[in-house]
Amino acid sequence: MRIVVVTGASSGMGREFVKQIGHFYRTLDEIWVIARRAERLKELQKDSVVPLRIFEGDLLKPPVYILLKQALQEENPDIRMLVNAAGFGKTGTVEEILNKDKNTQLEMIDLNCMALSRMTFFCLPYLSKGSRILNLASAAAFCPQPLFAVYAATKSYVPSFPRALREELRPKGIVVTAVCPGPVDTEFFDVSGRMENIWKQMVMAKAPDVVRKALLDTRSGKSMSVYGFAMKGARIASKLIPHDLILKLETKGNVKGDR
């Protein structure tokens, strides 16, 4: 059985990956989709040209991993692609977020880093030559971000881990790609809160475009997929300009108001 596994498939980038992957792989038997909202996953079936197998569950809790492990052992599938798209962020200072909910930032670390790693470890034995791993990072990984401190820190882990893993898996012919978009117009901001940053509003991208580029980039064997000239420029700038200066510019770009 040839399959793709997608986390965070009920919305945003994960949902868009499911919609496009069937056109990227023509011989898939199933796409295994993982998210908390089963009803959203069932609705997604009509937009997928490949049958979906639904794993309802929270990646912060053990039950969904138990279900996945059992299915992997029973089916022994050939995983052609793993897409780690589950994740979330919260806008505000570390102290502000802590005062609202002391667990939110710890859960952010667990989902954005721990769950991504755990899913990779679970699926790794079922990958083979030509398989691909796509990890959803962010342009926030390029530099620390005031008012997005923990989120940006978690996303800096996401490209670091796959770049090292990529070298380890190179002899097996397995491609690992970190996807680092800037702001994308998805439900992400309904959870994180709207950061009134003028520059980020100007470079907001569409999810279908970002996902299409990510699939083309991993097909080309690239280690990182960065959508748009603005984000490519931001990546270069983060390497050339001292981070202390970038942090000052970011702070000035954040308009005070409702976050």
mmCIF file of N, CA, C and O in Angstrom, residues 39-139:
data_model
loop_
_atom_site.group_PDB
_atom_site.id
_atom_site.type_symbol
_atom_site.label_atom_id
_atom_site.label_comp_id
_atom_site.label_asym_id
_atom_site.label_seq_id
_atom_site.Cartn_x
_atom_site.Cartn_y
_atom_site.Cartn_z
ATOM 1 N N GLU A 39 -14.982 15.744 11.628
ATOM 2 C CA GLU A 39 -15.987 16.199 10.661
ATOM 3 C C GLU A 39 -15.352 16.999 9.539
ATOM 4 O O GLU A 39 -15.772 16.910 8.379
ATOM 5 N N ARG A 40 -14.301 17.757 9.864
ATOM 6 C CA ARG A 40 -13.596 18.516 8.832
ATOM 7 C C ARG A 40 -12.826 17.583 7.906
ATOM 8 O O ARG A 40 -12.702 17.843 6.708
ATOM 9 N N LEU A 41 -12.305 16.513 8.453
ATOM 10 C CA LEU A 41 -11.577 15.540 7.641
ATOM 11 C C LEU A 41 -12.527 14.800 6.701
ATOM 12 O O LEU A 41 -12.174 14.501 5.555
ATOM 13 N N LYS A 42 -13.720 14.514 7.168
ATOM 14 C CA LYS A 42 -14.718 13.850 6.319
ATOM 15 C C LYS A 42 -15.136 14.769 5.172
ATOM 16 O O LYS A 42 -15.329 14.318 4.033
ATOM 17 N N GLU A 43 -15.270 16.063 5.460
ATOM 18 C CA GLU A 43 -15.614 17.027 4.417
ATOM 19 C C GLU A 43 -14.504 17.133 3.373
ATOM 20 O O GLU A 43 -14.771 17.366 2.188
ATOM 21 N N LEU A 44 -13.279 16.939 3.827
ATOM 22 C CA LEU A 44 -12.117 17.060 2.941
ATOM 23 C C LEU A 44 -12.096 15.973 1.866
ATOM 24 O O LEU A 44 -11.511 16.167 0.795
ATOM 25 N N GLN A 45 -12.752 14.848 2.125
ATOM 26 C CA GLN A 45 -12.726 13.737 1.184
ATOM 27 C C GLN A 45 -13.205 14.154 -0.207
ATOM 28 O O GLN A 45 -12.667 13.711 -1.222
ATOM 29 N N LYS A 46 -14.192 15.043 -0.256
ATOM 30 C CA LYS A 46 -14.728 15.451 -1.565
ATOM 31 C C LYS A 46 -13.740 16.286 -2.375
ATOM 32 O O LYS A 46 -13.883 16.428 -3.591
ATOM 33 N N ASP A 47 -12.723 16.833 -1.697
ATOM 34 C CA ASP A 47 -11.717 17.630 -2.393
ATOM 35 C C ASP A 47 -10.449 16.852 -2.704
ATOM 36 O O ASP A 47 -9.503 17.409 -3.278
ATOM 37 N N SER A 48 -10.420 15.589 -2.319
ATOM 38 C CA SER A 48 -9.234 14.753 -2.544
ATOM 39 C C SER A 48 -9.528 13.705 -3.600
ATOM 40 O O SER A 48 -10.574 13.046 -3.570
ATOM 41 N N VAL A 49 -8.607 13.529 -4.537
ATOM 42 C CA VAL A 49 -8.776 12.510 -5.570
ATOM 43 C C VAL A 49 -8.312 11.143 -5.070
ATOM 44 O O VAL A 49 -8.448 10.143 -5.775
ATOM 45 N N VAL A 50 -7.781 11.108 -3.846
ATOM 46 C CA VAL A 50 -7.294 9.870 -3.235
ATOM 47 C C VAL A 50 -8.129 9.572 -1.994
ATOM 48 O O VAL A 50 -8.463 10.497 -1.242
ATOM 49 N N PRO A 51 -8.516 8.315 -1.751
ATOM 50 C CA PRO A 51 -9.262 7.985 -0.531
ATOM 51 C C PRO A 51 -8.495 8.393 0.730
ATOM 52 O O PRO A 51 -7.267 8.261 0.788
ATOM 53 N N LEU A 52 -9.236 8.869 1.720
ATOM 54 C CA LEU A 52 -8.631 9.274 2.976
ATOM 55 C C LEU A 52 -8.901 8.245 4.061
ATOM 56 O O LEU A 52 -9.990 7.691 4.137
ATOM 57 N N ARG A 53 -7.902 8.004 4.900
ATOM 58 C CA ARG A 53 -8.109 7.237 6.119
ATOM 59 C C ARG A 53 -7.946 8.211 7.279
ATOM 60 O O ARG A 53 -6.898 8.838 7.441
ATOM 61 N N ILE A 54 -8.994 8.336 8.072
ATOM 62 C CA ILE A 54 -9.048 9.371 9.096
ATOM 63 C C ILE A 54 -8.570 8.853 10.449
ATOM 64 O O ILE A 54 -9.020 7.805 10.930
ATOM 65 N N PHE A 55 -7.657 9.605 11.035
ATOM 66 C CA PHE A 55 -7.193 9.359 12.396
ATOM 67 C C PHE A 55 -7.567 10.592 13.216
ATOM 68 O O PHE A 55 -6.875 11.615 13.163
ATOM 69 N N GLU A 56 -8.650 10.485 13.947
ATOM 70 C CA GLU A 56 -9.096 11.600 14.765
ATOM 71 C C GLU A 56 -8.332 11.597 16.084
ATOM 72 O O GLU A 56 -8.272 10.573 16.773
ATOM 73 N N GLY A 57 -7.728 12.717 16.426
ATOM 74 C CA GLY A 57 -7.019 12.766 17.694
ATOM 75 C C GLY A 57 -6.142 13.991 17.835
ATOM 76 O O GLY A 57 -5.859 14.698 16.866
ATOM 77 N N ASP A 58 -5.737 14.212 19.055
ATOM 78 C CA ASP A 58 -4.906 15.347 19.428
ATOM 79 C C ASP A 58 -3.453 14.887 19.500
ATOM 80 O O ASP A 58 -3.128 13.972 20.261
ATOM 81 N N LEU A 59 -2.586 15.515 18.722
ATOM 82 C CA LEU A 59 -1.179 15.111 18.693
ATOM 83 C C LEU A 59 -0.438 15.442 19.988
ATOM 84 O O LEU A 59 0.729 15.074 20.141
ATOM 85 N N LEU A 60 -1.116 16.108 20.913
ATOM 86 C CA LEU A 60 -0.533 16.352 22.227
ATOM 87 C C LEU A 60 -0.863 15.236 23.217
ATOM 88 O O LEU A 60 -0.408 15.265 24.356
ATOM 89 N N LYS A 61 -1.644 14.251 22.740
ATOM 90 C CA LYS A 61 -2.087 13.171 23.631
ATOM 91 C C LYS A 61 -1.783 11.803 23.007
ATOM 92 O O LYS A 61 -1.749 11.669 21.774
ATOM 93 N N PRO A 62 -1.583 10.774 23.824
ATOM 94 C CA PRO A 62 -1.144 9.452 23.334
ATOM 95 C C PRO A 62 -2.105 8.698 22.422
ATOM 96 O O PRO A 62 -1.634 7.985 21.529
ATOM 97 N N PRO A 63 -3.444 8.767 22.609
ATOM 98 C CA PRO A 63 -4.327 7.855 21.860
ATOM 99 C C PRO A 63 -4.130 7.836 20.350
ATOM 100 O O PRO A 63 -4.142 6.768 19.733
ATOM 101 N N VAL A 64 -3.938 8.992 19.722
ATOM 102 C CA VAL A 64 -3.817 9.007 18.268
ATOM 103 C C VAL A 64 -2.536 8.313 17.813
ATOM 104 O O VAL A 64 -2.500 7.667 16.752
ATOM 105 N N TYR A 65 -1.498 8.380 18.617
ATOM 106 C CA TYR A 65 -0.246 7.698 18.264
ATOM 107 C C TYR A 65 -0.411 6.182 18.374
ATOM 108 O O TYR A 65 0.180 5.427 17.591
ATOM 109 N N ILE A 66 -1.205 5.749 19.335
ATOM 110 C CA ILE A 66 -1.482 4.319 19.483
ATOM 111 C C ILE A 66 -2.220 3.798 18.254
ATOM 112 O O ILE A 66 -1.880 2.745 17.692
ATOM 113 N N LEU A 67 -3.227 4.559 17.802
ATOM 114 C CA LEU A 67 -3.979 4.174 16.608
ATOM 115 C C LEU A 67 -3.081 4.134 15.380
ATOM 116 O O LEU A 67 -3.159 3.205 14.565
ATOM 117 N N LEU A 68 -2.243 5.130 15.246
ATOM 118 C CA LEU A 68 -1.345 5.194 14.093
ATOM 119 C C LEU A 68 -0.348 4.048 14.110
ATOM 120 O O LEU A 68 -0.100 3.405 13.076
ATOM 121 N N LYS A 69 0.231 3.770 15.269
ATOM 122 C CA LYS A 69 1.206 2.690 15.377
ATOM 123 C C LYS A 69 0.581 1.351 15.005
ATOM 124 O O LYS A 69 1.186 0.545 14.287
ATOM 125 N N GLN A 70 -0.638 1.110 15.469
ATOM 126 C CA GLN A 70 -1.334 -0.138 15.139
ATOM 127 C C GLN A 70 -1.580 -0.254 13.640
ATOM 128 O O GLN A 70 -1.365 -1.322 13.046
ATOM 129 N N ALA A 71 -2.011 0.850 13.028
ATOM 130 C CA ALA A 71 -2.286 0.833 11.589
ATOM 131 C C ALA A 71 -1.011 0.602 10.789
ATOM 132 O O ALA A 71 -1.012 -0.150 9.795
ATOM 133 N N LEU A 72 0.079 1.220 11.199
ATOM 134 C CA LEU A 72 1.352 1.036 10.500
ATOM 135 C C LEU A 72 1.825 -0.409 10.609
ATOM 136 O O LEU A 72 2.297 -0.999 9.621
ATOM 137 N N GLN A 73 1.698 -0.984 11.770
ATOM 138 C CA GLN A 73 2.134 -2.366 11.964
ATOM 139 C C GLN A 73 1.267 -3.341 11.167
ATOM 140 O O GLN A 73 1.774 -4.322 10.615
ATOM 141 N N GLU A 74 -0.022 -3.074 11.098
ATOM 142 C CA GLU A 74 -0.939 -3.972 10.388
ATOM 143 C C GLU A 74 -0.785 -3.857 8.872
ATOM 144 O O GLU A 74 -0.788 -4.868 8.157
ATOM 145 N N GLU A 75 -0.649 -2.659 8.374
ATOM 146 C CA GLU A 75 -0.620 -2.432 6.927
ATOM 147 C C GLU A 75 0.788 -2.496 6.341
ATOM 148 O O GLU A 75 0.945 -2.785 5.150
ATOM 149 N N ASN A 76 1.793 -2.186 7.164
ATOM 150 C CA ASN A 76 3.185 -2.104 6.686
ATOM 151 C C ASN A 76 3.250 -1.331 5.366
ATOM 152 O O ASN A 76 3.751 -1.834 4.352
ATOM 153 N N PRO A 77 2.766 -0.089 5.361
ATOM 154 C CA PRO A 77 2.652 0.653 4.101
ATOM 155 C C PRO A 77 3.983 1.188 3.611
ATOM 156 O O PRO A 77 4.966 1.275 4.350
ATOM 157 N N ASP A 78 3.995 1.569 2.350
ATOM 158 C CA ASP A 78 5.112 2.291 1.755
ATOM 159 C C ASP A 78 4.739 3.765 1.827
ATOM 160 O O ASP A 78 3.923 4.251 1.040
ATOM 161 N N ILE A 79 5.314 4.487 2.780
ATOM 162 C CA ILE A 79 4.993 5.901 2.940
ATOM 163 C C ILE A 79 5.805 6.707 1.935
ATOM 164 O O ILE A 79 7.020 6.814 2.054
ATOM 165 N N ARG A 80 5.125 7.278 0.964
ATOM 166 C CA ARG A 80 5.810 8.052 -0.066
ATOM 167 C C ARG A 80 6.080 9.478 0.406
ATOM 168 O O ARG A 80 7.004 10.126 -0.074
ATOM 169 N N MET A 81 5.246 9.953 1.326
ATOM 170 C CA MET A 81 5.465 11.307 1.836
ATOM 171 C C MET A 81 4.851 11.447 3.219
ATOM 172 O O MET A 81 3.745 10.955 3.478
ATOM 173 N N LEU A 82 5.571 12.117 4.095
ATOM 174 C CA LEU A 82 5.054 12.541 5.395
ATOM 175 C C LEU A 82 5.042 14.060 5.398
ATOM 176 O O LEU A 82 6.070 14.695 5.149
ATOM 177 N N VAL A 83 3.881 14.643 5.676
ATOM 178 C CA VAL A 83 3.766 16.098 5.774
ATOM 179 C C VAL A 83 3.422 16.453 7.213
ATOM 180 O O VAL A 83 2.313 16.173 7.684
ATOM 181 N N ASN A 84 4.363 17.036 7.912
ATOM 182 C CA ASN A 84 4.129 17.504 9.279
ATOM 183 C C ASN A 84 3.632 18.940 9.219
ATOM 184 O O ASN A 84 4.421 19.880 9.189
ATOM 185 N N ALA A 85 2.307 19.099 9.168
ATOM 186 C CA ALA A 85 1.722 20.432 9.019
ATOM 187 C C ALA A 85 1.042 20.930 10.284
ATOM 188 O O ALA A 85 0.624 22.085 10.344
ATOM 189 N N ALA A 86 0.905 20.078 11.299
ATOM 190 C CA ALA A 86 0.244 20.499 12.531
ATOM 191 C C ALA A 86 1.106 21.504 13.279
ATOM 192 O O ALA A 86 2.326 21.348 13.372
ATOM 193 N N GLY A 87 0.470 22.529 13.798
ATOM 194 C CA GLY A 87 1.198 23.526 14.569
ATOM 195 C C GLY A 87 0.311 24.725 14.842
ATOM 196 O O GLY A 87 -0.737 24.895 14.217
ATOM 197 N N PHE A 88 0.709 25.554 15.784
ATOM 198 C CA PHE A 88 -0.024 26.782 16.042
ATOM 199 C C PHE A 88 0.896 27.806 16.679
ATOM 200 O O PHE A 88 2.007 27.494 17.127
ATOM 201 N N GLY A 89 0.449 29.057 16.677
ATOM 202 C CA GLY A 89 1.199 30.134 17.296
ATOM 203 C C GLY A 89 0.280 31.037 18.083
ATOM 204 O O GLY A 89 -0.945 30.981 17.940
ATOM 205 N N LYS A 90 0.850 31.868 18.935
ATOM 206 C CA LYS A 90 0.100 32.863 19.684
ATOM 207 C C LYS A 90 0.860 34.187 19.652
ATOM 208 O O LYS A 90 2.069 34.225 19.882
ATOM 209 N N THR A 91 0.127 35.241 19.362
ATOM 210 C CA THR A 91 0.711 36.572 19.290
ATOM 211 C C THR A 91 0.633 37.261 20.648
ATOM 212 O O THR A 91 -0.365 37.158 21.344
ATOM 213 N N GLY A 92 1.706 37.968 20.992
ATOM 214 C CA GLY A 92 1.748 38.711 22.243
ATOM 215 C C GLY A 92 3.093 38.517 22.911
ATOM 216 O O GLY A 92 3.897 37.691 22.487
ATOM 217 N N THR A 93 3.342 39.284 23.950
ATOM 218 C CA THR A 93 4.576 39.072 24.689
ATOM 219 C C THR A 93 4.484 37.756 25.444
ATOM 220 O O THR A 93 3.382 37.231 25.698
ATOM 221 N N VAL A 94 5.622 37.212 25.806
ATOM 222 C CA VAL A 94 5.641 35.970 26.567
ATOM 223 C C VAL A 94 4.818 36.116 27.839
ATOM 224 O O VAL A 94 4.041 35.222 28.208
ATOM 225 N N GLU A 95 4.948 37.249 28.496
ATOM 226 C CA GLU A 95 4.239 37.476 29.757
ATOM 227 C C GLU A 95 2.738 37.588 29.541
ATOM 228 O O GLU A 95 1.947 37.048 30.323
ATOM 229 N N GLU A 96 2.318 38.278 28.478
ATOM 230 C CA GLU A 96 0.889 38.416 28.186
ATOM 231 C C GLU A 96 0.240 37.053 27.942
ATOM 232 O O GLU A 96 -0.839 36.756 28.465
ATOM 233 N N ILE A 97 0.886 36.246 27.143
ATOM 234 C CA ILE A 97 0.335 34.920 26.839
ATOM 235 C C ILE A 97 0.311 34.066 28.086
ATOM 236 O O ILE A 97 -0.645 33.324 28.343
ATOM 237 N N LEU A 98 1.353 34.176 28.900
ATOM 238 C CA LEU A 98 1.429 33.405 30.142
ATOM 239 C C LEU A 98 0.301 33.780 31.093
ATOM 240 O O LEU A 98 -0.290 32.905 31.750
ATOM 241 N N ASN A 99 -0.031 35.050 31.147
ATOM 242 C CA ASN A 99 -1.094 35.508 32.045
ATOM 243 C C ASN A 99 -2.469 35.024 31.600
ATOM 244 O O ASN A 99 -3.364 34.832 32.428
ATOM 245 N N LYS A 100 -2.648 34.824 30.295
ATOM 246 C CA LYS A 100 -3.927 34.332 29.779
ATOM 247 C C LYS A 100 -4.080 32.834 29.996
ATOM 248 O O LYS A 100 -5.156 32.344 30.317
ATOM 249 N N ASP A 101 -3.007 32.096 29.769
ATOM 250 C CA ASP A 101 -3.030 30.631 29.921
ATOM 251 C C ASP A 101 -1.595 30.148 30.084
ATOM 252 O O ASP A 101 -0.813 30.210 29.140
ATOM 253 N N LYS A 102 -1.276 29.666 31.251
ATOM 254 C CA LYS A 102 0.109 29.292 31.541
ATOM 255 C C LYS A 102 0.594 28.099 30.729
ATOM 256 O O LYS A 102 1.804 27.862 30.623
ATOM 257 N N ASN A 103 -0.343 27.339 30.131
ATOM 258 C CA ASN A 103 0.051 26.135 29.397
ATOM 259 C C ASN A 103 0.215 26.357 27.892
ATOM 260 O O ASN A 103 0.779 25.504 27.205
ATOM 261 N N THR A 104 -0.294 27.476 27.371
ATOM 262 C CA THR A 104 -0.339 27.669 25.922
ATOM 263 C C THR A 104 1.030 27.558 25.266
ATOM 264 O O THR A 104 1.203 26.875 24.251
ATOM 265 N N GLN A 105 2.024 28.216 25.829
ATOM 266 C CA GLN A 105 3.337 28.240 25.187
ATOM 267 C C GLN A 105 4.054 26.902 25.300
ATOM 268 O O GLN A 105 4.800 26.506 24.405
ATOM 269 N N LEU A 106 3.786 26.165 26.389
ATOM 270 C CA LEU A 106 4.348 24.823 26.516
ATOM 271 C C LEU A 106 3.708 23.885 25.488
ATOM 272 O O LEU A 106 4.385 23.051 24.886
ATOM 273 N N GLU A 107 2.406 24.040 25.279
ATOM 274 C CA GLU A 107 1.716 23.228 24.269
ATOM 275 C C GLU A 107 2.218 23.566 22.871
ATOM 276 O O GLU A 107 2.314 22.688 22.006
ATOM 277 N N MET A 108 2.554 24.834 22.646
ATOM 278 C CA MET A 108 3.105 25.254 21.363
ATOM 279 C C MET A 108 4.422 24.530 21.091
ATOM 280 O O MET A 108 4.664 24.046 19.983
ATOM 281 N N ILE A 109 5.265 24.469 22.112
ATOM 282 C CA ILE A 109 6.540 23.764 21.973
ATOM 283 C C ILE A 109 6.306 22.282 21.723
ATOM 284 O O ILE A 109 6.942 21.670 20.844
ATOM 285 N N ASP A 110 5.371 21.702 22.474
ATOM 286 C CA ASP A 110 5.094 20.268 22.332
ATOM 287 C C ASP A 110 4.563 19.928 20.946
ATOM 288 O O ASP A 110 4.985 18.939 20.337
ATOM 289 N N LEU A 111 3.643 20.746 20.428
ATOM 290 C CA LEU A 111 3.051 20.440 19.125
ATOM 291 C C LEU A 111 4.010 20.763 17.983
ATOM 292 O O LEU A 111 4.222 19.946 17.083
ATOM 293 N N ASN A 112 4.612 21.947 18.015
ATOM 294 C CA ASN A 112 5.454 22.388 16.902
ATOM 295 C C ASN A 112 6.768 21.625 16.810
ATOM 296 O O ASN A 112 7.322 21.487 15.718
ATOM 297 N N CYS A 113 7.260 21.136 17.941
ATOM 298 C CA CYS A 113 8.564 20.447 17.957
ATOM 299 C C CYS A 113 8.435 18.963 18.300
ATOM 300 O O CYS A 113 8.877 18.104 17.532
ATOM 301 N N MET A 114 7.845 18.669 19.448
ATOM 302 C CA MET A 114 7.794 17.286 19.918
ATOM 303 C C MET A 114 6.922 16.407 19.019
ATOM 304 O O MET A 114 7.327 15.307 18.637
ATOM 305 N N ALA A 115 5.724 16.885 18.682
ATOM 306 C CA ALA A 115 4.824 16.076 17.857
ATOM 307 C C ALA A 115 5.398 15.861 16.466
ATOM 308 O O ALA A 115 5.304 14.766 15.900
ATOM 309 N N LEU A 116 5.992 16.901 15.914
ATOM 310 C CA LEU A 116 6.638 16.774 14.604
ATOM 311 C C LEU A 116 7.737 15.708 14.643
ATOM 312 O O LEU A 116 7.843 14.868 13.742
ATOM 313 N N SER A 117 8.529 15.729 15.684
ATOM 314 C CA SER A 117 9.606 14.742 15.819
ATOM 315 C C SER A 117 9.043 13.346 16.024
ATOM 316 O O SER A 117 9.506 12.379 15.406
ATOM 317 N N ARG A 118 8.037 13.245 16.870
ATOM 318 C CA ARG A 118 7.446 11.926 17.154
ATOM 319 C C ARG A 118 6.844 11.310 15.890
ATOM 320 O O ARG A 118 7.022 10.119 15.624
ATOM 321 N N MET A 119 6.144 12.128 15.094
ATOM 322 C CA MET A 119 5.573 11.618 13.854
ATOM 323 C C MET A 119 6.661 11.155 12.899
ATOM 324 O O MET A 119 6.525 10.126 12.222
ATOM 325 N N THR A 120 7.755 11.894 12.854
ATOM 326 C CA THR A 120 8.878 11.503 11.998
ATOM 327 C C THR A 120 9.453 10.167 12.449
ATOM 328 O O THR A 120 9.731 9.279 11.627
ATOM 329 N N PHE A 121 9.620 9.994 13.752
ATOM 330 C CA PHE A 121 10.170 8.748 14.282
ATOM 331 C C PHE A 121 9.243 7.573 13.986
ATOM 332 O O PHE A 121 9.700 6.477 13.645
ATOM 333 N N PHE A 122 7.929 7.789 14.096
ATOM 334 C CA PHE A 122 6.960 6.727 13.843
ATOM 335 C C PHE A 122 7.000 6.280 12.383
ATOM 336 O O PHE A 122 6.910 5.082 12.080
ATOM 337 N N CYS A 123 7.119 7.257 11.476
ATOM 338 C CA CYS A 123 6.997 6.951 10.044
ATOM 339 C C CYS A 123 8.310 6.551 9.397
ATOM 340 O O CYS A 123 8.306 5.910 8.331
ATOM 341 N N LEU A 124 9.422 6.903 9.991
ATOM 342 C CA LEU A 124 10.728 6.693 9.377
ATOM 343 C C LEU A 124 10.971 5.246 8.917
ATOM 344 O O LEU A 124 11.485 5.038 7.804
ATOM 345 N N PRO A 125 10.604 4.231 9.706
ATOM 346 C CA PRO A 125 10.854 2.851 9.256
ATOM 347 C C PRO A 125 10.092 2.458 7.991
ATOM 348 O O PRO A 125 10.419 1.446 7.356
ATOM 349 N N TYR A 126 9.069 3.249 7.628
ATOM 350 C CA TYR A 126 8.215 2.902 6.494
ATOM 351 C C TYR A 126 8.531 3.751 5.251
ATOM 352 O O TYR A 126 7.835 3.654 4.240
ATOM 353 N N LEU A 127 9.565 4.569 5.348
ATOM 354 C CA LEU A 127 10.006 5.352 4.199
ATOM 355 C C LEU A 127 11.030 4.561 3.400
ATOM 356 O O LEU A 127 11.763 3.739 3.954
ATOM 357 N N SER A 128 11.097 4.804 2.104
ATOM 358 C CA SER A 128 12.043 4.100 1.241
ATOM 359 C C SER A 128 12.574 5.051 0.181
ATOM 360 O O SER A 128 12.231 6.242 0.166
ATOM 361 N N LYS A 129 13.382 4.555 -0.695
ATOM 362 C CA LYS A 129 13.988 5.403 -1.733
ATOM 363 C C LYS A 129 12.917 6.188 -2.481
ATOM 364 O O LYS A 129 11.924 5.620 -2.948
ATOM 365 N N GLY A 130 13.121 7.489 -2.579
ATOM 366 C CA GLY A 130 12.148 8.345 -3.254
ATOM 367 C C GLY A 130 11.094 8.927 -2.339
ATOM 368 O O GLY A 130 10.327 9.801 -2.752
ATOM 369 N N SER A 131 11.033 8.451 -1.087
ATOM 370 C CA SER A 131 10.077 9.020 -0.127
ATOM 371 C C SER A 131 10.513 10.436 0.247
ATOM 372 O O SER A 131 11.686 10.808 0.108
ATOM 373 N N ARG A 132 9.547 11.199 0.759
ATOM 374 C CA ARG A 132 9.825 12.585 1.127
ATOM 375 C C ARG A 132 9.204 12.930 2.473
ATOM 376 O O ARG A 132 8.127 12.433 2.802
ATOM 377 N N ILE A 133 9.895 13.784 3.202
ATOM 378 C CA ILE A 133 9.366 14.358 4.434
ATOM 379 C C ILE A 133 9.305 15.869 4.232
ATOM 380 O O ILE A 133 10.303 16.490 3.876
ATOM 381 N N LEU A 134 8.127 16.450 4.445
ATOM 382 C CA LEU A 134 7.974 17.898 4.402
ATOM 383 C C LEU A 134 7.578 18.384 5.791
ATOM 384 O O LEU A 134 6.557 17.950 6.336
ATOM 385 N N ASN A 135 8.397 19.257 6.357
ATOM 386 C CA ASN A 135 8.108 19.818 7.670
ATOM 387 C C ASN A 135 7.741 21.288 7.513
ATOM 388 O O ASN A 135 8.503 22.069 6.938
ATOM 389 N N LEU A 136 6.568 21.659 8.017
ATOM 390 C CA LEU A 136 6.099 23.026 7.900
ATOM 391 C C LEU A 136 6.761 23.891 8.961
ATOM 392 O O LEU A 136 6.422 23.810 10.144
ATOM 393 N N ALA A 137 7.681 24.699 8.510
ATOM 394 C CA ALA A 137 8.333 25.659 9.393
ATOM 395 C C ALA A 137 7.710 27.022 9.115
ATOM 396 O O ALA A 137 6.503 27.149 8.923
ATOM 397 N N SER A 138 8.527 28.048 9.054
ATOM 398 C CA SER A 138 8.029 29.404 8.838
ATOM 399 C C SER A 138 9.223 30.312 8.609
ATOM 400 O O SER A 138 10.337 30.026 9.059
ATOM 401 N N ALA A 139 8.982 31.430 7.939
ATOM 402 C CA ALA A 139 10.028 32.440 7.836
ATOM 403 C C ALA A 139 10.380 32.999 9.208
ATOM 404 O O ALA A 139 11.433 33.612 9.384
#
